[in-house]
CSV table of C-alpha atoms and ligand atoms in Angstrom, one decimal:
chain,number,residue,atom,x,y,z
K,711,UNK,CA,-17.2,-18.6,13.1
K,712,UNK,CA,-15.8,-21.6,12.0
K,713,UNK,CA,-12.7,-22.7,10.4
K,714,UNK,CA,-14.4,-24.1,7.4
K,715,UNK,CA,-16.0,-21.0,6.8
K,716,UNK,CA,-13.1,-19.1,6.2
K,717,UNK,CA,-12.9,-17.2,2.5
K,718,UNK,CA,-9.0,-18.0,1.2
K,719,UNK,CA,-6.6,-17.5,0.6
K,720,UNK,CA,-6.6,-16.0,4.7
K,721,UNK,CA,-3.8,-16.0,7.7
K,722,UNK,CA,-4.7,-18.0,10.7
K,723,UNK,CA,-2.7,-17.5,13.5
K,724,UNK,CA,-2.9,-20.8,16.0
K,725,UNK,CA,-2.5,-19.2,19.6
K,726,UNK,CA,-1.2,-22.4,21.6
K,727,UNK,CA,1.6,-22.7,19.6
K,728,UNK,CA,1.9,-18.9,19.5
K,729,UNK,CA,1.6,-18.9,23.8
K,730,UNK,CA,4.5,-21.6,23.8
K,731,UNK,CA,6.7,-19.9,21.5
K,732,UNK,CA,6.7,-16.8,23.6
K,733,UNK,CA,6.9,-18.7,26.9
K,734,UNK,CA,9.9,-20.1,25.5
K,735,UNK,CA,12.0,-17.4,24.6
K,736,UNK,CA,10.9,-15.0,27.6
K,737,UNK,CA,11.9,-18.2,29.6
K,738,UNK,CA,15.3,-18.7,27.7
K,739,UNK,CA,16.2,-14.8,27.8
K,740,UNK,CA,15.9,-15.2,31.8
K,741,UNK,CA,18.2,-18.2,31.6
K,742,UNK,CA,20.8,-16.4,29.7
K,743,UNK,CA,20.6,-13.3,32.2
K,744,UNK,CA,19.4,-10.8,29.6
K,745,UNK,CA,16.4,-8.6,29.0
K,746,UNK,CA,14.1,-9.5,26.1
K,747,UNK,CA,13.1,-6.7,24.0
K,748,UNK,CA,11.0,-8.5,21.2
K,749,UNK,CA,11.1,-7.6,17.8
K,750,UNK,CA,7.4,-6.8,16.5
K,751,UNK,CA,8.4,-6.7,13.2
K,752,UNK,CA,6.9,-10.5,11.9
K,753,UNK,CA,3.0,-9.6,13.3
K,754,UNK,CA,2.7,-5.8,13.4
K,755,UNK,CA,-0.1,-6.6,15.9
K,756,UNK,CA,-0.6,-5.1,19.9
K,757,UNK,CA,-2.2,-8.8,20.3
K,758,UNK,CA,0.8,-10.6,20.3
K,759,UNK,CA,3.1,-7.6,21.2
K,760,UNK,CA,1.6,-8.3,24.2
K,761,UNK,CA,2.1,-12.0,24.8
K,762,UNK,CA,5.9,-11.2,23.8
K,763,UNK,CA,6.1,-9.0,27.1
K,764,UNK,CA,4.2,-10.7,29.4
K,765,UNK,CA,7.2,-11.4,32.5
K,766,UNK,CA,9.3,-9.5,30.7
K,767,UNK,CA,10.4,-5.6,31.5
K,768,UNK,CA,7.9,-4.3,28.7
K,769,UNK,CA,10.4,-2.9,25.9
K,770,UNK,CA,10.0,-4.2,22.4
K,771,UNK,CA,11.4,-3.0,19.1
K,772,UNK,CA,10.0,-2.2,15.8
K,773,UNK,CA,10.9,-2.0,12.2
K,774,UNK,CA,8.6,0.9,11.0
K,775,UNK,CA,7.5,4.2,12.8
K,776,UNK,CA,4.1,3.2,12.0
K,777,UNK,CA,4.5,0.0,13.9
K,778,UNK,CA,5.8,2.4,17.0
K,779,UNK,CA,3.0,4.6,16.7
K,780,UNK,CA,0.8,1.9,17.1
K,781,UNK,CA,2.2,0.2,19.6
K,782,UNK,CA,2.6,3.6,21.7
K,783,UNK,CA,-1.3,4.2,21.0
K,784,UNK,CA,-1.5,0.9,22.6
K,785,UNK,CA,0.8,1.8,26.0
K,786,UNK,CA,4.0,0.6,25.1
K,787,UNK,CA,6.4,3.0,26.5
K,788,UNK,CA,9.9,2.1,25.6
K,789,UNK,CA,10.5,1.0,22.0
K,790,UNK,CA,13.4,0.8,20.0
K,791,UNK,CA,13.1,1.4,16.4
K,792,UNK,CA,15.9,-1.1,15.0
K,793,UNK,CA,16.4,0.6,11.6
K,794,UNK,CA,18.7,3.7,10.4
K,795,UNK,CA,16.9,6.4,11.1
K,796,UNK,CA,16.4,8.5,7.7
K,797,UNK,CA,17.2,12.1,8.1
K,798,UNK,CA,13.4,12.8,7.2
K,799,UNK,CA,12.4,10.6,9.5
K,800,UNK,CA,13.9,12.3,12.6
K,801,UNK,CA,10.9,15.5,13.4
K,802,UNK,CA,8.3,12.6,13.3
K,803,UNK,CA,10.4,10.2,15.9
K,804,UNK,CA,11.3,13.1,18.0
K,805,UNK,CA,6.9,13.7,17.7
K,806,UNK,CA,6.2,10.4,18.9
K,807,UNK,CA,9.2,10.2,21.4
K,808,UNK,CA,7.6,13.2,23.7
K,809,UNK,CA,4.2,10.7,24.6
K,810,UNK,CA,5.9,7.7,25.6
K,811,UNK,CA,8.7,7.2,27.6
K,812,UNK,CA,11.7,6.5,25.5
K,813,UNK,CA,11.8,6.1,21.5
K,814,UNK,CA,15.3,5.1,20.5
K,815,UNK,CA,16.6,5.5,17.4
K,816,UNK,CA,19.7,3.8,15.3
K,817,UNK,CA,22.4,5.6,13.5
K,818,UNK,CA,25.4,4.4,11.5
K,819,UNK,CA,26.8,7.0,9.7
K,820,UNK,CA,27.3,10.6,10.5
K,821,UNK,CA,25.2,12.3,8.5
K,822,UNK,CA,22.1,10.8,10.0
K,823,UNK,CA,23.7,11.7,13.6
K,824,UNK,CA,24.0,15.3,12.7
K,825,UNK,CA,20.5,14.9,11.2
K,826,UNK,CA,19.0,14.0,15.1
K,827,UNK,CA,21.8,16.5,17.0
K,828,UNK,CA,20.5,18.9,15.1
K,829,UNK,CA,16.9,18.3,15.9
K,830,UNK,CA,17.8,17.9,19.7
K,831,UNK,CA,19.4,21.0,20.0
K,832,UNK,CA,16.4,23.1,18.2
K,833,UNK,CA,14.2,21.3,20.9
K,834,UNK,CA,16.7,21.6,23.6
K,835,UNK,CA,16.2,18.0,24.1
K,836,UNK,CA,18.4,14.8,23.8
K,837,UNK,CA,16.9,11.8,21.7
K,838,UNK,CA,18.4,8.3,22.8
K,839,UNK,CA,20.6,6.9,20.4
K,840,UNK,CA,22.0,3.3,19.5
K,841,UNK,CA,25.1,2.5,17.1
K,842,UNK,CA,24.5,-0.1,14.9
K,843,UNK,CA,27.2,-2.4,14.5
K,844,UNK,CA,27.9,-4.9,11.3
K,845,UNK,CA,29.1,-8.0,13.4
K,846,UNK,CA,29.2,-10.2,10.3
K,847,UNK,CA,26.1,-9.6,8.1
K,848,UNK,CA,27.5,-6.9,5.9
K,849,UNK,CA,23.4,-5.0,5.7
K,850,UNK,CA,24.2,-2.1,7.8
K,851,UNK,CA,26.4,-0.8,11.1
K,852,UNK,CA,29.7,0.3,11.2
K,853,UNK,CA,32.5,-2.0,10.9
K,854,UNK,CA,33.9,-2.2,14.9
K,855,UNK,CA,37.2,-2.1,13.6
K,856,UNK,CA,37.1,0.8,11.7
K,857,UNK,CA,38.2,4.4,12.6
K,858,UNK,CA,34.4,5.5,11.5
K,859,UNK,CA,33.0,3.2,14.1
K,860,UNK,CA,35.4,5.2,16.7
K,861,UNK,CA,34.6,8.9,15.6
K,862,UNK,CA,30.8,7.7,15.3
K,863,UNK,CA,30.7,6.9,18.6
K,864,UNK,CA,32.4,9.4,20.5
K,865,UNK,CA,30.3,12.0,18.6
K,866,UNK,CA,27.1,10.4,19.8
K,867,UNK,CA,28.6,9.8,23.3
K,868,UNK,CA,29.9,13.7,23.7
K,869,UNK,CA,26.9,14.9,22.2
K,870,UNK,CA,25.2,17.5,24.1
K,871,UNK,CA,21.8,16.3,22.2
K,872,UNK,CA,21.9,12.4,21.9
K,873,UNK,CA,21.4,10.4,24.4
K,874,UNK,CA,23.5,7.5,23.9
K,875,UNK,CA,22.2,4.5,24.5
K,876,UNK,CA,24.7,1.8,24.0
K,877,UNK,CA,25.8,-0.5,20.6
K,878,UNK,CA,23.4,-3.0,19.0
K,879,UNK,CA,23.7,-5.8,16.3
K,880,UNK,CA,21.8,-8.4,14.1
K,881,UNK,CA,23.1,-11.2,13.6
K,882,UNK,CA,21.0,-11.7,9.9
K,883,UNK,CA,23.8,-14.0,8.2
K,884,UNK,CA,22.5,-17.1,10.9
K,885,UNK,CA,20.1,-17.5,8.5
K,886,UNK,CA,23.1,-18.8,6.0
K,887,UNK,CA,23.7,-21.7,8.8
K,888,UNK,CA,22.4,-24.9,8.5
K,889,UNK,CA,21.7,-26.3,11.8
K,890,UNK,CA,22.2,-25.1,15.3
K,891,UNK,CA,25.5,-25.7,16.0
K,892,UNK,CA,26.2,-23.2,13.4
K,893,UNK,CA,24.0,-21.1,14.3
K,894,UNK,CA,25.4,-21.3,17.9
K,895,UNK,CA,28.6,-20.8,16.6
K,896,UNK,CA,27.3,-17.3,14.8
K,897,UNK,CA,25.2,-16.0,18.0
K,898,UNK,CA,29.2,-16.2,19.9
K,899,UNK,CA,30.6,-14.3,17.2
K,900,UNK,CA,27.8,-12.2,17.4
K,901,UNK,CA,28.6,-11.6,21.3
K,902,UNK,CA,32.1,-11.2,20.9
K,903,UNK,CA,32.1,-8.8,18.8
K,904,UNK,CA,30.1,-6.6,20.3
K,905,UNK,CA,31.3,-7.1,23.6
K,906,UNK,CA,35.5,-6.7,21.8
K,907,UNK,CA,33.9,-3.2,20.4
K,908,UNK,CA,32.6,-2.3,24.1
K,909,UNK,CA,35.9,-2.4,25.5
K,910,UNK,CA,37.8,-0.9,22.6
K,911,UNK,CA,35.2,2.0,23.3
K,912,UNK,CA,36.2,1.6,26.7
K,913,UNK,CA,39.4,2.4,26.1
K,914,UNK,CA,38.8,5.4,24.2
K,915,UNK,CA,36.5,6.9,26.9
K,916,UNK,CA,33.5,5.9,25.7
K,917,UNK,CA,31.5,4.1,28.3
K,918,UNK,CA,28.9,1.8,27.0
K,919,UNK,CA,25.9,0.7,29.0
K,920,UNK,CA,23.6,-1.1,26.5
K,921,UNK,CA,24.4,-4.6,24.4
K,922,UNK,CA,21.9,-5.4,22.1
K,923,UNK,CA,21.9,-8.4,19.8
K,924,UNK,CA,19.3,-10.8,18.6
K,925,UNK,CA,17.6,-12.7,15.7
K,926,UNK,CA,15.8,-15.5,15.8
K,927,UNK,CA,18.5,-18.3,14.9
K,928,UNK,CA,20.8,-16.9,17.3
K,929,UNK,CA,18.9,-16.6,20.2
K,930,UNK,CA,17.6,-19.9,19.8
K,931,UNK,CA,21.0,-21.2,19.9
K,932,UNK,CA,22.7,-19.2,22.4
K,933,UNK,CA,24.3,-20.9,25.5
K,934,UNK,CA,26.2,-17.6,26.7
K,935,UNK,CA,25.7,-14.4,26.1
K,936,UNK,CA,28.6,-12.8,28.5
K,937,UNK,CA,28.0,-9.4,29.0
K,938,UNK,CA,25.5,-8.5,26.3
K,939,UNK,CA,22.4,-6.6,28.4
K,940,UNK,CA,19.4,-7.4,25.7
K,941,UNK,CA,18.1,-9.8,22.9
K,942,UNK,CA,15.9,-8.5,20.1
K,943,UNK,CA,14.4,-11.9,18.2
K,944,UNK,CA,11.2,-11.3,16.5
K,945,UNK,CA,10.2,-13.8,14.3
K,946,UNK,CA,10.2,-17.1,17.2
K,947,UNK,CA,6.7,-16.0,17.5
K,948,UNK,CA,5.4,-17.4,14.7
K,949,UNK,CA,8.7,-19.2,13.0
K,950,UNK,CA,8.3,-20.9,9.9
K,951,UNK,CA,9.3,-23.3,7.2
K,952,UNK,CA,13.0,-21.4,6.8
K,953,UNK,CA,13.7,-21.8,11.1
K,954,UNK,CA,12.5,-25.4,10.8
K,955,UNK,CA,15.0,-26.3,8.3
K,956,UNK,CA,18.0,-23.9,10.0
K,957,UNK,CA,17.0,-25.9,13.4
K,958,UNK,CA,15.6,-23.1,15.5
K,959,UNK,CA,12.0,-24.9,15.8
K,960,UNK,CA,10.3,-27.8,15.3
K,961,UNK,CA,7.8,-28.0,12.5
K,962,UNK,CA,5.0,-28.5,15.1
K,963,UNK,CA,6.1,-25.0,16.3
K,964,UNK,CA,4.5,-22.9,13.4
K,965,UNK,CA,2.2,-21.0,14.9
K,966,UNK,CA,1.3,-19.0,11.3
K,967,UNK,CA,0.0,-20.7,8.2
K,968,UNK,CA,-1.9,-19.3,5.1
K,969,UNK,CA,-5.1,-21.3,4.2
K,970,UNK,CA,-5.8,-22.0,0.6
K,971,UNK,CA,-8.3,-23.8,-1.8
K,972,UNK,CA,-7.2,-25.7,-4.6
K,973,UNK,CA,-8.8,-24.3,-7.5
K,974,UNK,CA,-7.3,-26.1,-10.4
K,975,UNK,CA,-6.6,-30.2,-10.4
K,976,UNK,CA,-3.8,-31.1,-13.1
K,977,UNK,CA,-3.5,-35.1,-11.9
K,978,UNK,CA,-2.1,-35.9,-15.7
K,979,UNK,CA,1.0,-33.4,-14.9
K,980,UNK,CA,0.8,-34.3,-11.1
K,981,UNK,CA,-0.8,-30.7,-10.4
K,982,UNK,CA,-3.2,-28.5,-8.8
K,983,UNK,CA,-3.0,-25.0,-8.3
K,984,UNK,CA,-4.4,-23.3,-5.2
K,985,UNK,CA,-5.6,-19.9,-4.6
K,986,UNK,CA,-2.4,-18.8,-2.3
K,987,UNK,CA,0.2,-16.9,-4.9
K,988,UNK,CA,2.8,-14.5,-4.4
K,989,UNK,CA,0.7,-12.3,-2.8
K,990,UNK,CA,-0.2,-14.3,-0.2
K,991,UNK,CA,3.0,-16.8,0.4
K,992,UNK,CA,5.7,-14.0,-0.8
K,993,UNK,CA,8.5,-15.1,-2.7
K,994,UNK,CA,10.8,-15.9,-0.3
K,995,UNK,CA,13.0,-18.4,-1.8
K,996,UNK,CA,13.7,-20.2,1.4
K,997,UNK,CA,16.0,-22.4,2.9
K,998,UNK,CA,17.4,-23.4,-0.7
K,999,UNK,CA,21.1,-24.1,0.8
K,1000,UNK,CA,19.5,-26.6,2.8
K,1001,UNK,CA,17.0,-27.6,0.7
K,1002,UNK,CA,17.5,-26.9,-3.0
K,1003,UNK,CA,14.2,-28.3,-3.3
K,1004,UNK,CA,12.3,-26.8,-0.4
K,1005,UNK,CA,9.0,-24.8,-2.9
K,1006,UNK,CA,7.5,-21.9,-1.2
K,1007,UNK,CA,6.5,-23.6,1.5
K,1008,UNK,CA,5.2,-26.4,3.3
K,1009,UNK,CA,2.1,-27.7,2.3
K,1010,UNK,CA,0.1,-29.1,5.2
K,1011,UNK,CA,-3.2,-30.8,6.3
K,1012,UNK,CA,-5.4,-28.2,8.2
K,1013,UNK,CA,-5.7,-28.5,11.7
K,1014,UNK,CA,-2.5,-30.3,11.8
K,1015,UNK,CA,1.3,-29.8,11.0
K,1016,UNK,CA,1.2,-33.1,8.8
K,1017,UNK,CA,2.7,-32.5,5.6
K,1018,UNK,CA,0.7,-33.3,2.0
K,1019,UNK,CA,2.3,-36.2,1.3
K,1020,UNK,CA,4.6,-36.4,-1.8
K,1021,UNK,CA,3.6,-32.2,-2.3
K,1022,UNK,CA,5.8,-29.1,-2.7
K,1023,UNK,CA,4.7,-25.6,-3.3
K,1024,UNK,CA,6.7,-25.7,-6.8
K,1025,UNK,CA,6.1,-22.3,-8.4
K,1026,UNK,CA,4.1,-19.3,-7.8
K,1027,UNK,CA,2.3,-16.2,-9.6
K,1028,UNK,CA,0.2,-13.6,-8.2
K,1029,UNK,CA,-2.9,-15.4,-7.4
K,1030,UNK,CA,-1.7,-18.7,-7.8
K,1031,UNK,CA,0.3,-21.4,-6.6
K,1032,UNK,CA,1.0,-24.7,-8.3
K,1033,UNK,CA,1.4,-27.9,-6.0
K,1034,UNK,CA,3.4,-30.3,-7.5
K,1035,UNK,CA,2.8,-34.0,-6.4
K,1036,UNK,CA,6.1,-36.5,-6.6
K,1037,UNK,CA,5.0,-39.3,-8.3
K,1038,UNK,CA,5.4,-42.5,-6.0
K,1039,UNK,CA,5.8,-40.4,-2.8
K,1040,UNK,CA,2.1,-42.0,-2.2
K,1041,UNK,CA,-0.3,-38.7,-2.4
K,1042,UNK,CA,-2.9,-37.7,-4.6
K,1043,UNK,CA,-3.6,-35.0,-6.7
K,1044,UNK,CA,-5.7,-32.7,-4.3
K,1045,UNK,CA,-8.9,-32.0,-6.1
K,1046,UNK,CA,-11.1,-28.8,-6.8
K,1047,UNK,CA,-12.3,-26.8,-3.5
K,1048,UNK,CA,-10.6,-29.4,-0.9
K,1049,UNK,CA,-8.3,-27.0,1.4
K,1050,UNK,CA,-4.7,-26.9,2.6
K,1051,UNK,CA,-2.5,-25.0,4.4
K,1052,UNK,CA,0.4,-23.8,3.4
K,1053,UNK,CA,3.4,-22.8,6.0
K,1054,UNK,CA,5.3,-19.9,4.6
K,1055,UNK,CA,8.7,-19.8,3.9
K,1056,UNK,CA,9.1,-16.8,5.8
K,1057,UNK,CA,6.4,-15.6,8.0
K,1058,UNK,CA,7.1,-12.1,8.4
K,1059,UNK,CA,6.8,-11.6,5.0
K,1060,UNK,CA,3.4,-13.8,4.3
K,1061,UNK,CA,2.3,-12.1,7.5
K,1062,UNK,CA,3.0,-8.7,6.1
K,1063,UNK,CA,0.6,-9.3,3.3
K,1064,UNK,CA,-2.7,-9.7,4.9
K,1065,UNK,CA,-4.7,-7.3,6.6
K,1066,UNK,CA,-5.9,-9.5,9.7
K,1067,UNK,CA,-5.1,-12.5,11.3
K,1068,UNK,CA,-7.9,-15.5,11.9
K,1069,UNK,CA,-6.8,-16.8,15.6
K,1070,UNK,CA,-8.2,-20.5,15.0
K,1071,UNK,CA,-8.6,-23.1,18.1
K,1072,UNK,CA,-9.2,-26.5,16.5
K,1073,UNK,CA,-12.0,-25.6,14.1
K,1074,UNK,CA,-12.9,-22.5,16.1
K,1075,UNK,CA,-12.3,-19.1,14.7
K,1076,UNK,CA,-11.6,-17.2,18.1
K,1077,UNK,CA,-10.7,-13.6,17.8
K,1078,UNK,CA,-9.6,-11.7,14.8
K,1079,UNK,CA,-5.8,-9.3,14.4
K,1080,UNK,CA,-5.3,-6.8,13.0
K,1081,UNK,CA,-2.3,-5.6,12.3
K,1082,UNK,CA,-0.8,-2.1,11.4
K,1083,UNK,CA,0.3,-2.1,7.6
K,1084,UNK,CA,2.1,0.8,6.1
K,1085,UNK,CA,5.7,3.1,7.1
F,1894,PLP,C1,17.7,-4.9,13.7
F,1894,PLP,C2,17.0,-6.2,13.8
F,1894,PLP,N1,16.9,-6.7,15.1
F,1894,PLP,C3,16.2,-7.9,15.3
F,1894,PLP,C4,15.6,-8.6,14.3
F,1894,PLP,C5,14.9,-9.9,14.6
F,1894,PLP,O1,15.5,-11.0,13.9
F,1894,PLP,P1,14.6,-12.3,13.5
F,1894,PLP,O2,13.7,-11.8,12.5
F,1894,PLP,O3,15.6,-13.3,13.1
F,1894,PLP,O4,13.9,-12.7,14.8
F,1894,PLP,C6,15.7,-8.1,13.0
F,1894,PLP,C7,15.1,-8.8,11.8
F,1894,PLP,O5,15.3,-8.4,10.7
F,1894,PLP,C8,16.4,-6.9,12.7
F,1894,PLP,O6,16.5,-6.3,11.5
């Protein structure tokens, strides 16, 4: 099939760009002497699970149980699933845990804790277990400081029925920073933290054997990670507008776009619309601390990662999207049925919306993803 044939709005997925991206990291986790456990959670897809691992040990991490059970179908064997693990949740985990070789799961308060013990001991079998550790970003994980963070742990480490695995962190408040160095900055706090909690663990009795860390701004800017043992970035795969403006990628480094039609021309107001709303760009505000002006996107010329002259995805309903031309920045009003693409603000969640991936070589549609949708 080709390109131009596509129906829009539709999620092409350029697989160059993808391959390089995933070099990359796999290539910068073995500089920084730690394993890379990818995070699935921006593509949902075995395809490009599978390019993630390739030279690397084989683990990767997920955000939904759905996305595990998937990927487990598919003969990945040792997942982490990097959310708190709802109480309800835990009989369907320990299901999928017995077929492949280790499922861990993440806990941060006590309650859900008791939730897996209890479900160990009426198998009579341990489920591995991480901590999760707040190292800045105030979403979830117990604060290393606290007395919580201490009982926490030594439950799960004295546990007869968790297996415990070791302390992990996300580092989600990088995306706050505006340029590497900050980020950098962020991805050592990140580390110190975790490894300052490791020894005060240490000298409680707890021994610790995993360090997990990772998101995409940090691990793009890390120079030394000291004694942490894994990195969980996710969305480097694909990156987007927000990463290009934080300084983890180049522009030229989106390997995900969303292609649209333009379906309304407005040239008296300096408009068109296209066909890409909020349910295929999502709403994700973007990097508006860097950019107050930054749209829902960047609008670009297909094929290429040349921005629309003058254009900025300006507002967005459902179904459509309004491109707004700056008068004197020397572009024109695109017109009825010409085509753009538009790079998401935040990939994951314009991946998220569509229910298959076109993988496009220059004008050539080459395979077709699809992803696994759903909790
Ligand atoms: C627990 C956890 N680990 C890793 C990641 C990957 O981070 P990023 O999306 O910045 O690559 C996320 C993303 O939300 C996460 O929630």
């Amino acid at each position: 099939m080709n390109f131009h044939d596509l129906e829009t709005p539709c999620a092409l997925v350029d697989p160059d760009v993808l391959e390089g991206n995933v070099r990359a990291m796999s290539e910068r986790a073995g500089r920084l002497g730690v394993r890379l456990r990818p995070h699935t959670k921006t593509h949902k897809c075995v395809e490009v699970a599978r390019l993630q691992v390739r030279g690397s040990f084989g683990g990767i991490t997920v955000s939904t149980l759905a996305e595990a059970e998937r990927f487990a179908d598919a003969g990945f064997g040792d997942i982490t699933y990097a959310v708190p693990i709802a109480p309800g949740r835990v009989e369907r985990a320990a299901r999928l845990e017995e077929r492949i070789e280790r499922l861990a799961l993440l806990v941060d308060h006590v309650d859900a804790a008791m939730a897996v013990e209890r479900h160990g001991a009426r198998r009579g079998r341990a489920l591995p277990v991480f901590l999760k550790v707040d190292c800045g970003y105030h979403r979830a994980g117990v604060l290393p400081d606290s007395d919580e963070a201490l009982g926490l742990a030594r439950n799960l480490a004295h546990s007869q029925w968790i297996e415990f695995r070791g302390i992990l962190t996300h580092a989600g408040h990088a995306y706050h920073s505006r340029g590497r160095e900050e980020a950098r900055a962020i991805a050592e706090q990140e580390r110190d933290v975790m490894v300052a909690f490791r020894d005060r663990l240490a000298s409680a009795g707890v021994r610790v054997s995993e360090i997990s860390v990772g998101s995409t701004p940090t691990m793009c800017a890390a120079e030394d990670l000291g004694d942490v043992t894994e990195m969980r970035p996710g969305n480097y795969a694909f990156f987007d507008a927000f990463q290009t403006a934080i300084g983890s990628c180049r522009r030229e480094e989106i390997a995900f776009g969303v292609l649209a039609t333009v379906i309304g021309s407005y040239p008296r107001r300096n408009e068109s619309v296209i066909d890409a709303g909020t349910l295929a760009l999502s709403r994700d505000p973007g990097p508006i601390h860097v950019d107050p002006d930054c749209g829902f996107g960047i609008p670009v010329v297909p094929g290429t990662r040349e921005p629309l002259a003058g254009a900025r995805v300006a507002g967005l309903s459902q179904e459509h999207g309004v491109l707004r031309l700056e008068p004197g920045d020397g572009g024109t009003v695109p017109r009825v049925g010409e085509r753009i693409v538009v790079l998401p603000n935040h990939s994951c969640l314009a991946a998220a919306l569509f229910d298959r991936y076109h993988v496009v070589r220059g004008e050539e549609v080459v395979d077709v993803w699809r992803p696994v949708r759903g909790w």
